[in-house]
PDB file of C-alpha atoms in Angstrom:
ATOM      1  CA  GLY W   7     -61.343  51.392  20.154  1.00 67.00           C
ATOM      2  CA  GLU W   8     -58.423  50.338  18.052  1.00 80.00           C
ATOM      3  CA  ASN W   9     -57.087  47.160  19.627  1.00 88.00           C
ATOM      4  CA  VAL W  10     -55.018  44.269  18.475  1.00 95.00           C
ATOM      5  CA  GLU W  11     -54.418  41.573  21.127  1.00 97.00           C
ATOM      6  CA  GLN W  12     -51.615  39.070  20.554  1.00 98.00           C
ATOM      7  CA  HIS W  13     -50.820  35.787  22.359  1.00 97.00           C
ATOM      8  CA  PRO W  14     -48.651  34.432  23.695  1.00 97.00           C
ATOM      9  CA  SER W  15     -46.180  37.111  24.584  1.00 96.00           C
ATOM     10  CA  THR W  16     -43.304  34.318  24.652  1.00 97.00           C
ATOM     11  CA  LEU W  17     -43.127  31.090  23.027  1.00 98.00           C
ATOM     12  CA  SER W  18     -40.458  28.350  23.149  1.00 98.00           C
ATOM     13  CA  VAL W  19     -40.545  25.357  20.973  1.00 97.00           C
ATOM     14  CA  GLN W  20     -38.229  22.668  19.976  1.00 97.00           C
ATOM     15  CA  GLU W  21     -36.506  22.852  16.579  1.00 97.00           C
ATOM     16  CA  GLY W  22     -38.607  21.139  14.012  1.00 97.00           C
ATOM     17  CA  ASP W  23     -41.979  21.495  15.983  1.00 97.00           C
ATOM     18  CA  SER W  24     -44.694  24.056  14.882  1.00 98.00           C
ATOM     19  CA  ALA W  25     -45.346  27.340  16.427  1.00 98.00           C
ATOM     20  CA  VAL W  26     -48.710  29.192  16.396  1.00 98.00           C
ATOM     21  CA  ILE W  27     -49.382  32.767  17.251  1.00 98.00           C
ATOM     22  CA  LYS W  28     -52.830  34.250  17.740  1.00 98.00           C
ATOM     23  CA  CYS W  29     -54.334  37.705  17.338  1.00 98.00           C
ATOM     24  CA  THR W  30     -57.632  39.235  17.735  1.00 97.00           C
ATOM     25  CA  TYR W  31     -58.782  42.673  16.422  1.00 95.00           C
ATOM     26  CA  SER W  32     -61.630  44.992  17.459  1.00 92.00           C
ATOM     27  CA  ASP W  33     -62.769  46.623  14.296  1.00 89.00           C
ATOM     28  CA  SER W  34     -64.891  44.529  11.897  1.00 89.00           C
ATOM     29  CA  ALA W  35     -63.982  46.920   9.026  1.00 87.00           C
ATOM     30  CA  SER W  36     -60.256  46.010   9.172  1.00 90.00           C
ATOM     31  CA  ASN W  37     -59.256  44.415   5.861  1.00 88.00           C
ATOM     32  CA  TYR W  38     -55.480  43.884   5.935  1.00 91.00           C
ATOM     33  CA  PHE W  39     -53.541  41.722   8.418  1.00 94.00           C
ATOM     34  CA  PRO W  40     -49.833  41.627   8.079  1.00 95.00           C
ATOM     35  CA  TRP W  41     -47.232  39.775  10.229  1.00 98.00           C
ATOM     36  CA  TYR W  42     -43.742  41.283  10.758  1.00 98.00           C
ATOM     37  CA  LYS W  43     -40.588  39.492  12.020  1.00 98.00           C
ATOM     38  CA  GLN W  44     -38.082  41.506  14.078  1.00 97.00           C
ATOM     39  CA  GLU W  45     -34.683  39.948  14.723  1.00 97.00           C
ATOM     40  CA  LEU W  46     -32.774  41.405  17.541  1.00 94.00           C
ATOM     41  CA  GLY W  47     -31.510  44.925  16.918  1.00 92.00           C
ATOM     42  CA  LYS W  48     -33.024  44.910  13.481  1.00 95.00           C
ATOM     43  CA  ARG W  49     -36.093  46.438  11.774  1.00 96.00           C
ATOM     44  CA  PRO W  50     -39.436  44.690  11.565  1.00 97.00           C
ATOM     45  CA  GLN W  51     -39.901  42.945   8.159  1.00 96.00           C
ATOM     46  CA  LEU W  52     -43.052  41.748   6.529  1.00 96.00           C
ATOM     47  CA  ILE W  53     -43.152  37.908   6.341  1.00 97.00           C
ATOM     48  CA  ILE W  54     -46.742  37.305   5.119  1.00 96.00           C
ATOM     49  CA  ASP W  55     -49.974  39.173   4.887  1.00 94.00           C
ATOM     50  CA  ILE W  56     -53.573  38.425   4.326  1.00 93.00           C
ATOM     51  CA  ARG W  57     -56.527  40.403   3.010  1.00 89.00           C
ATOM     52  CA  SER W  58     -60.182  40.108   4.317  1.00 84.00           C
ATOM     53  CA  ASN W  59     -61.288  38.397   1.145  1.00 83.00           C
ATOM     54  CA  VAL W  60     -59.118  35.392   1.783  1.00 82.00           C
ATOM     55  CA  GLY W  61     -59.399  32.877   4.609  1.00 90.00           C
ATOM     56  CA  GLU W  62     -55.813  31.329   4.454  1.00 94.00           C
ATOM     57  CA  LYS W  63     -52.468  32.009   2.773  1.00 94.00           C
ATOM     58  CA  LYS W  64     -49.392  29.933   2.731  1.00 96.00           C
ATOM     59  CA  ASP W  65     -45.758  30.603   1.840  1.00 94.00           C
ATOM     60  CA  GLN W  66     -43.537  27.634   2.236  1.00 96.00           C
ATOM     61  CA  ARG W  67     -43.284  27.069   6.169  1.00 97.00           C
ATOM     62  CA  ILE W  68     -45.423  29.993   7.037  1.00 98.00           C
ATOM     63  CA  ALA W  69     -49.240  30.089   6.934  1.00 98.00           C
ATOM     64  CA  VAL W  70     -51.766  32.657   8.151  1.00 98.00           C
ATOM     65  CA  THR W  71     -55.456  31.989   8.823  1.00 97.00           C
ATOM     66  CA  LEU W  72     -58.188  34.541   9.158  1.00 96.00           C
ATOM     67  CA  ASN W  73     -61.668  34.154  10.793  1.00 95.00           C
ATOM     68  CA  LYS W  74     -63.585  37.422   9.981  1.00 93.00           C
ATOM     69  CA  THR W  75     -66.574  36.417  11.877  1.00 93.00           C
ATOM     70  CA  ALA W  76     -64.491  35.909  15.024  1.00 94.00           C
ATOM     71  CA  LYS W  77     -62.101  38.706  14.284  1.00 95.00           C
ATOM     72  CA  HIS W  78     -59.007  36.638  14.777  1.00 95.00           C
ATOM     73  CA  PHE W  79     -56.103  35.580  12.686  1.00 97.00           C
ATOM     74  CA  SER W  80     -53.126  33.369  13.369  1.00 98.00           C
ATOM     75  CA  LEU W  81     -49.593  32.595  12.164  1.00 98.00           C
ATOM     76  CA  HIS W  82     -48.289  29.042  11.865  1.00 98.00           C
ATOM     77  CA  ILE W  83     -44.803  28.148  11.389  1.00 98.00           C
ATOM     78  CA  THR W  84     -44.050  24.504  10.600  1.00 97.00           C
ATOM     79  CA  GLU W  85     -40.641  22.702  10.834  1.00 97.00           C
ATOM     80  CA  THR W  86     -39.215  25.441  12.996  1.00 98.00           C
ATOM     81  CA  GLN W  87     -35.512  26.328  12.633  1.00 97.00           C
ATOM     82  CA  PRO W  88     -33.141  28.384  14.831  1.00 96.00           C
ATOM     83  CA  GLU W  89     -33.313  31.264  12.476  1.00 96.00           C
ATOM     84  CA  ASP W  90     -37.065  31.486  13.140  1.00 97.00           C
ATOM     85  CA  SER W  91     -36.041  32.861  16.623  1.00 98.00           C
ATOM     86  CA  ALA W  92     -37.257  36.462  16.724  1.00 98.00           C
ATOM     87  CA  VAL W  93     -40.128  38.797  17.830  1.00 97.00           C
ATOM     88  CA  TYR W  94     -43.206  38.525  15.654  1.00 98.00           C
ATOM     89  CA  PHE W  95     -45.915  41.222  15.422  1.00 98.00           C
ATOM     90  CA  CYS W  96     -49.442  40.864  13.938  1.00 97.00           C
ATOM     91  CA  ALA W  97     -51.145  44.031  12.870  1.00 96.00           C
ATOM     92  CA  ALA W  98     -54.476  45.079  11.450  1.00 94.00           C
ATOM     93  CA  THR W  99     -55.676  48.119   9.598  1.00 89.00           C
ATOM     94  CA  PHE W 100     -58.013  50.700  11.271  1.00 84.00           C
ATOM     95  CA  ILE W 101     -59.828  53.360   9.526  1.00 76.00           C
ATOM     96  CA  GLN W 102     -60.408  56.749  11.251  1.00 67.00           C
ATOM     97  CA  GLY W 103     -60.067  59.203   8.463  1.00 65.00           C
ATOM     98  CA  ALA W 104     -57.087  57.634   7.210  1.00 72.00           C
ATOM     99  CA  GLN W 105     -55.934  54.046   7.281  1.00 77.00           C
ATOM    100  CA  LYS W 106     -53.271  52.977   9.889  1.00 87.00           C
ATOM    101  CA  LEU W 107     -51.673  49.876  10.940  1.00 90.00           C
ATOM    102  CA  VAL W 108     -51.949  49.016  14.514  1.00 92.00           C
ATOM    103  CA  PHE W 109     -49.649  46.353  15.931  1.00 95.00           C
ATOM    104  CA  GLY W 110     -50.029  43.577  18.490  1.00 96.00           C
ATOM    105  CA  GLN W 111     -47.922  43.543  21.511  1.00 96.00           C
ATOM    106  CA  GLY W 112     -45.389  41.071  19.909  1.00 97.00           C
ATOM    107  CA  THR W 113     -44.400  37.387  20.513  1.00 98.00           C
ATOM    108  CA  ARG W 114     -40.911  36.543  21.315  1.00 97.00           C
ATOM    109  CA  LEU W 115     -40.439  33.060  19.627  1.00 98.00           C
ATOM    110  CA  THR W 116     -37.314  31.002  20.837  1.00 98.00           C
ATOM    111  CA  ILE W 117     -36.425  27.909  18.969  1.00 97.00           C
ATOM    112  CA  ASN W 118     -34.410  25.421  21.013  1.00 95.00           C
ATOM    113  CA  PRO W 119     -32.059  23.200  19.187  1.00 91.00           C
TER     114      PRO W 119
ATOM    115  CA  ASP J  11     -29.534  50.845  -2.000  1.00 67.00           C
ATOM    116  CA  THR J  12     -31.217  51.378   1.308  1.00 71.00           C
ATOM    117  CA  ALA J  13     -34.955  51.708   0.772  1.00 92.00           C
ATOM    118  CA  VAL J  14     -35.794  53.629   3.931  1.00 97.00           C
ATOM    119  CA  SER J  15     -32.919  55.285   5.762  1.00 97.00           C
ATOM    120  CA  GLN J  16     -32.878  57.259   8.906  1.00 97.00           C
ATOM    121  CA  THR J  17     -30.179  59.122  10.676  1.00 96.00           C
ATOM    122  CA  PRO J  18     -28.778  59.231  13.230  1.00 97.00           C
ATOM    123  CA  LYS J  19     -28.908  55.499  14.374  1.00 96.00           C
ATOM    124  CA  TYR J  20     -27.903  56.376  17.868  1.00 97.00           C
ATOM    125  CA  LEU J  21     -28.602  59.529  19.938  1.00 96.00           C
ATOM    126  CA  VAL J  22     -27.640  59.961  23.574  1.00 97.00           C
ATOM    127  CA  THR J  23     -28.628  63.185  25.206  1.00 97.00           C
ATOM    128  CA  GLN J  24     -29.548  64.850  28.408  1.00 97.00           C
ATOM    129  CA  MET J  25     -33.117  65.765  29.443  1.00 97.00           C
ATOM    130  CA  GLY J  26     -34.376  69.146  28.288  1.00 97.00           C
ATOM    131  CA  ASN J  27     -32.368  69.021  25.052  1.00 97.00           C
ATOM    132  CA  ASP J  28     -33.786  69.121  21.562  1.00 97.00           C
ATOM    133  CA  LYS J  29     -33.072  66.628  19.031  1.00 97.00           C
ATOM    134  CA  SER J  30     -34.017  65.648  15.411  1.00 97.00           C
ATOM    135  CA  ILE J  31     -34.183  62.379  13.426  1.00 98.00           C
ATOM    136  CA  LYS J  32     -34.315  62.297   9.709  1.00 98.00           C
ATOM    137  CA  CYS J  33     -35.822  59.895   7.285  1.00 98.00           C
ATOM    138  CA  GLU J  34     -35.746  59.403   3.668  1.00 97.00           C
ATOM    139  CA  GLN J  35     -37.252  56.804   1.295  1.00 97.00           C
ATOM    140  CA  ASN J  36     -36.349  56.014  -2.332  1.00 96.00           C
ATOM    141  CA  LEU J  37     -39.245  53.740  -3.041  1.00 94.00           C
ATOM    142  CA  GLY J  38     -41.541  56.249  -4.587  1.00 93.00           C
ATOM    143  CA  HIS J  39     -44.122  55.734  -1.942  1.00 92.00           C
ATOM    144  CA  ASP J  40     -46.748  58.388  -0.984  1.00 89.00           C
ATOM    145  CA  THR J  41     -47.058  57.632   2.569  1.00 91.00           C
ATOM    146  CA  MET J  42     -44.567  57.903   5.438  1.00 94.00           C
ATOM    147  CA  TYR J  43     -44.925  57.194   9.085  1.00 94.00           C
ATOM    148  CA  TRP J  44     -43.130  57.547  12.543  1.00 96.00           C
ATOM    149  CA  TYR J  45     -43.559  54.574  14.958  1.00 96.00           C
ATOM    150  CA  LYS J  46     -42.098  54.376  18.510  1.00 97.00           C
ATOM    151  CA  GLN J  47     -40.911  51.139  19.920  1.00 97.00           C
ATOM    152  CA  ASP J  48     -40.455  51.174  23.782  1.00 93.00           C
ATOM    153  CA  SER J  49     -38.455  49.059  26.040  1.00 89.00           C
ATOM    154  CA  LYS J  50     -41.269  46.297  26.087  1.00 87.00           C
ATOM    155  CA  LYS J  51     -41.142  46.249  22.128  1.00 88.00           C
ATOM    156  CA  PHE J  52     -44.570  47.857  21.594  1.00 93.00           C
ATOM    157  CA  LEU J  53     -44.631  49.433  18.171  1.00 95.00           C
ATOM    158  CA  LYS J  54     -46.962  52.345  18.443  1.00 94.00           C
ATOM    159  CA  ILE J  55     -47.837  54.732  15.457  1.00 93.00           C
ATOM    160  CA  MET J  56     -47.201  58.349  16.204  1.00 94.00           C
ATOM    161  CA  PHE J  57     -47.599  60.157  12.851  1.00 93.00           C
ATOM    162  CA  SER J  58     -48.313  59.649   9.182  1.00 92.00           C
ATOM    163  CA  TYR J  59     -47.933  61.903   6.227  1.00 92.00           C
ATOM    164  CA  ASN J  60     -49.382  61.288   2.746  1.00 89.00           C
ATOM    165  CA  ASN J  61     -47.817  63.502   0.081  1.00 87.00           C
ATOM    166  CA  LYS J  62     -46.601  65.952   2.723  1.00 86.00           C
ATOM    167  CA  GLU J  63     -49.986  66.250   4.385  1.00 89.00           C
ATOM    168  CA  LEU J  64     -50.352  65.154   7.990  1.00 91.00           C
ATOM    169  CA  ILE J  65     -53.054  62.549   8.074  1.00 88.00           C
ATOM    170  CA  ILE J  66     -52.490  60.690  11.365  1.00 87.00           C
ATOM    171  CA  ASN J  67     -51.451  62.300  14.552  1.00 88.00           C
ATOM    172  CA  GLU J  68     -51.850  59.916  17.513  1.00 87.00           C
ATOM    173  CA  THR J  69     -52.134  62.244  20.520  1.00 78.00           C
ATOM    174  CA  VAL J  70     -48.471  62.639  20.746  1.00 86.00           C
ATOM    175  CA  PRO J  71     -47.099  65.521  23.010  1.00 91.00           C
ATOM    176  CA  ASN J  72     -46.539  68.849  21.230  1.00 92.00           C
ATOM    177  CA  ARG J  73     -43.006  68.392  22.007  1.00 95.00           C
ATOM    178  CA  PHE J  74     -42.948  66.071  18.930  1.00 96.00           C
ATOM    179  CA  SER J  75     -43.212  67.969  15.661  1.00 95.00           C
ATOM    180  CA  PRO J  76     -42.931  66.040  12.425  1.00 95.00           C
ATOM    181  CA  LYS J  77     -42.025  67.877   9.121  1.00 94.00           C
ATOM    182  CA  SER J  78     -42.264  66.501   5.529  1.00 94.00           C
ATOM    183  CA  PRO J  79     -40.468  68.872   3.239  1.00 93.00           C
ATOM    184  CA  ASP J  80     -41.454  66.461   0.236  1.00 93.00           C
ATOM    185  CA  LYS J  81     -43.036  62.924  -0.101  1.00 91.00           C
ATOM    186  CA  ALA J  82     -39.597  61.211   0.174  1.00 95.00           C
ATOM    187  CA  HIS J  83     -38.616  62.974   3.477  1.00 96.00           C
ATOM    188  CA  LEU J  84     -40.157  62.852   6.974  1.00 97.00           C
ATOM    189  CA  ASN J  85     -38.332  64.300   9.825  1.00 97.00           C
ATOM    190  CA  LEU J  86     -39.015  64.183  13.444  1.00 97.00           C
ATOM    191  CA  HIS J  87     -38.041  66.906  15.983  1.00 97.00           C
ATOM    192  CA  ILE J  88     -38.362  66.629  19.639  1.00 96.00           C
ATOM    193  CA  ASN J  89     -38.091  69.462  22.037  1.00 96.00           C
ATOM    194  CA  SER J  90     -37.502  69.397  25.768  1.00 97.00           C
ATOM    195  CA  LEU J  91     -36.563  65.623  25.955  1.00 97.00           C
ATOM    196  CA  GLU J  92     -37.828  63.574  28.827  1.00 96.00           C
ATOM    197  CA  LEU J  93     -36.756  60.251  30.159  1.00 96.00           C
ATOM    198  CA  GLY J  94     -39.973  58.587  28.803  1.00 94.00           C
ATOM    199  CA  ASP J  95     -38.810  59.655  25.364  1.00 96.00           C
ATOM    200  CA  SER J  96     -36.148  56.990  25.453  1.00 97.00           C
ATOM    201  CA  ALA J  97     -37.132  54.430  22.797  1.00 97.00           C
ATOM    202  CA  VAL J  98     -36.313  53.280  19.331  1.00 97.00           C
ATOM    203  CA  TYR J  99     -37.993  55.458  16.653  1.00 98.00           C
ATOM    204  CA  PHE J 100     -38.750  53.778  13.293  1.00 98.00           C
ATOM    205  CA  CYS J 101     -39.499  55.469  10.122  1.00 97.00           C
ATOM    206  CA  ALA J 102     -41.638  53.708   7.647  1.00 96.00           C
ATOM    207  CA  SER J 103     -43.203  54.120   4.349  1.00 94.00           C
ATOM    208  CA  SER J 104     -45.903  52.326   2.186  1.00 91.00           C
ATOM    209  CA  GLN J 105     -47.760  52.728  -0.965  1.00 87.00           C
ATOM    210  CA  ILE J 106     -51.611  52.971  -0.346  1.00 76.00           C
ATOM    211  CA  LEU J 107     -53.032  50.505  -2.855  1.00 70.00           C
ATOM    212  CA  ALA J 108     -56.538  50.382  -4.345  1.00 62.00           C
ATOM    213  CA  GLY J 109     -57.444  47.756  -1.859  1.00 60.00           C
ATOM    214  CA  GLY J 110     -56.063  49.542   1.058  1.00 66.00           C
ATOM    215  CA  THR J 111     -52.842  49.634   3.033  1.00 70.00           C
ATOM    216  CA  GLY J 112     -49.688  48.254   1.506  1.00 80.00           C
ATOM    217  CA  GLU J 113     -46.806  46.767   3.026  1.00 87.00           C
ATOM    218  CA  LEU J 114     -44.742  48.954   5.466  1.00 92.00           C
ATOM    219  CA  PHE J 115     -41.079  49.263   4.767  1.00 95.00           C
ATOM    220  CA  PHE J 116     -39.220  50.203   8.038  1.00 97.00           C
ATOM    221  CA  GLY J 117     -35.868  52.070   8.413  1.00 97.00           C
ATOM    222  CA  GLU J 118     -33.304  50.579  10.646  1.00 96.00           C
ATOM    223  CA  GLY J 119     -34.498  52.694  13.602  1.00 97.00           C
ATOM    224  CA  SER J 120     -32.879  55.407  15.688  1.00 98.00           C
ATOM    225  CA  ARG J 121     -32.252  54.461  19.425  1.00 97.00           C
ATOM    226  CA  LEU J 122     -32.717  57.642  21.519  1.00 97.00           C
ATOM    227  CA  THR J 123     -31.414  57.461  24.972  1.00 97.00           C
ATOM    228  CA  VAL J 124     -32.396  60.428  27.307  1.00 97.00           C
ATOM    229  CA  LEU J 125     -30.201  60.676  30.391  1.00 96.00           C
TER     230      LEU J 125
END
């Protein structure tokens, strides 16, 4: 079935340290893997995405890696700052007639000053 | 200019009532969605429309009825509200690219509380 597992559910790191969030997906045909950040009371917003023909993508302090063989992908945030505190969601596309994005359960990241 | 806007932002209502949420996008996207986010923050897709045609219906109870009068609007009507319907409902839109799904742009959410 369509499943995206995300770990950990909560993560607390010291400011300046790195944070890593991991996701696995069930459908080997999935080809698009975005990451969304949701601040308290706000809407989810895309922070980075990767397609299946790429193994790694970086944007300043944020990077995403994809291992298609193992069907897992990860979000890496370096030099964390207080404004990185939020809930992060991974997602993967599933195709059953139409494409849809299925989200992981979310990771609440807290950056401690 | 707000890209995806939904109204109202807050609804508080009694069990058994009927309510509607409206959504509009000015991005020119051809696909719109309704997602439900429960108290545990799970984001679950409910419906998707492509150019006014329903393409995804995720085994949502019949009490939920989406309507898309045109590709820029997707409304959600809920009949006979139940306590378990309390959640934040997000509208979203995207442009399906040649390579597949494009970025989802979310509205601000509509927080529904059923008493």
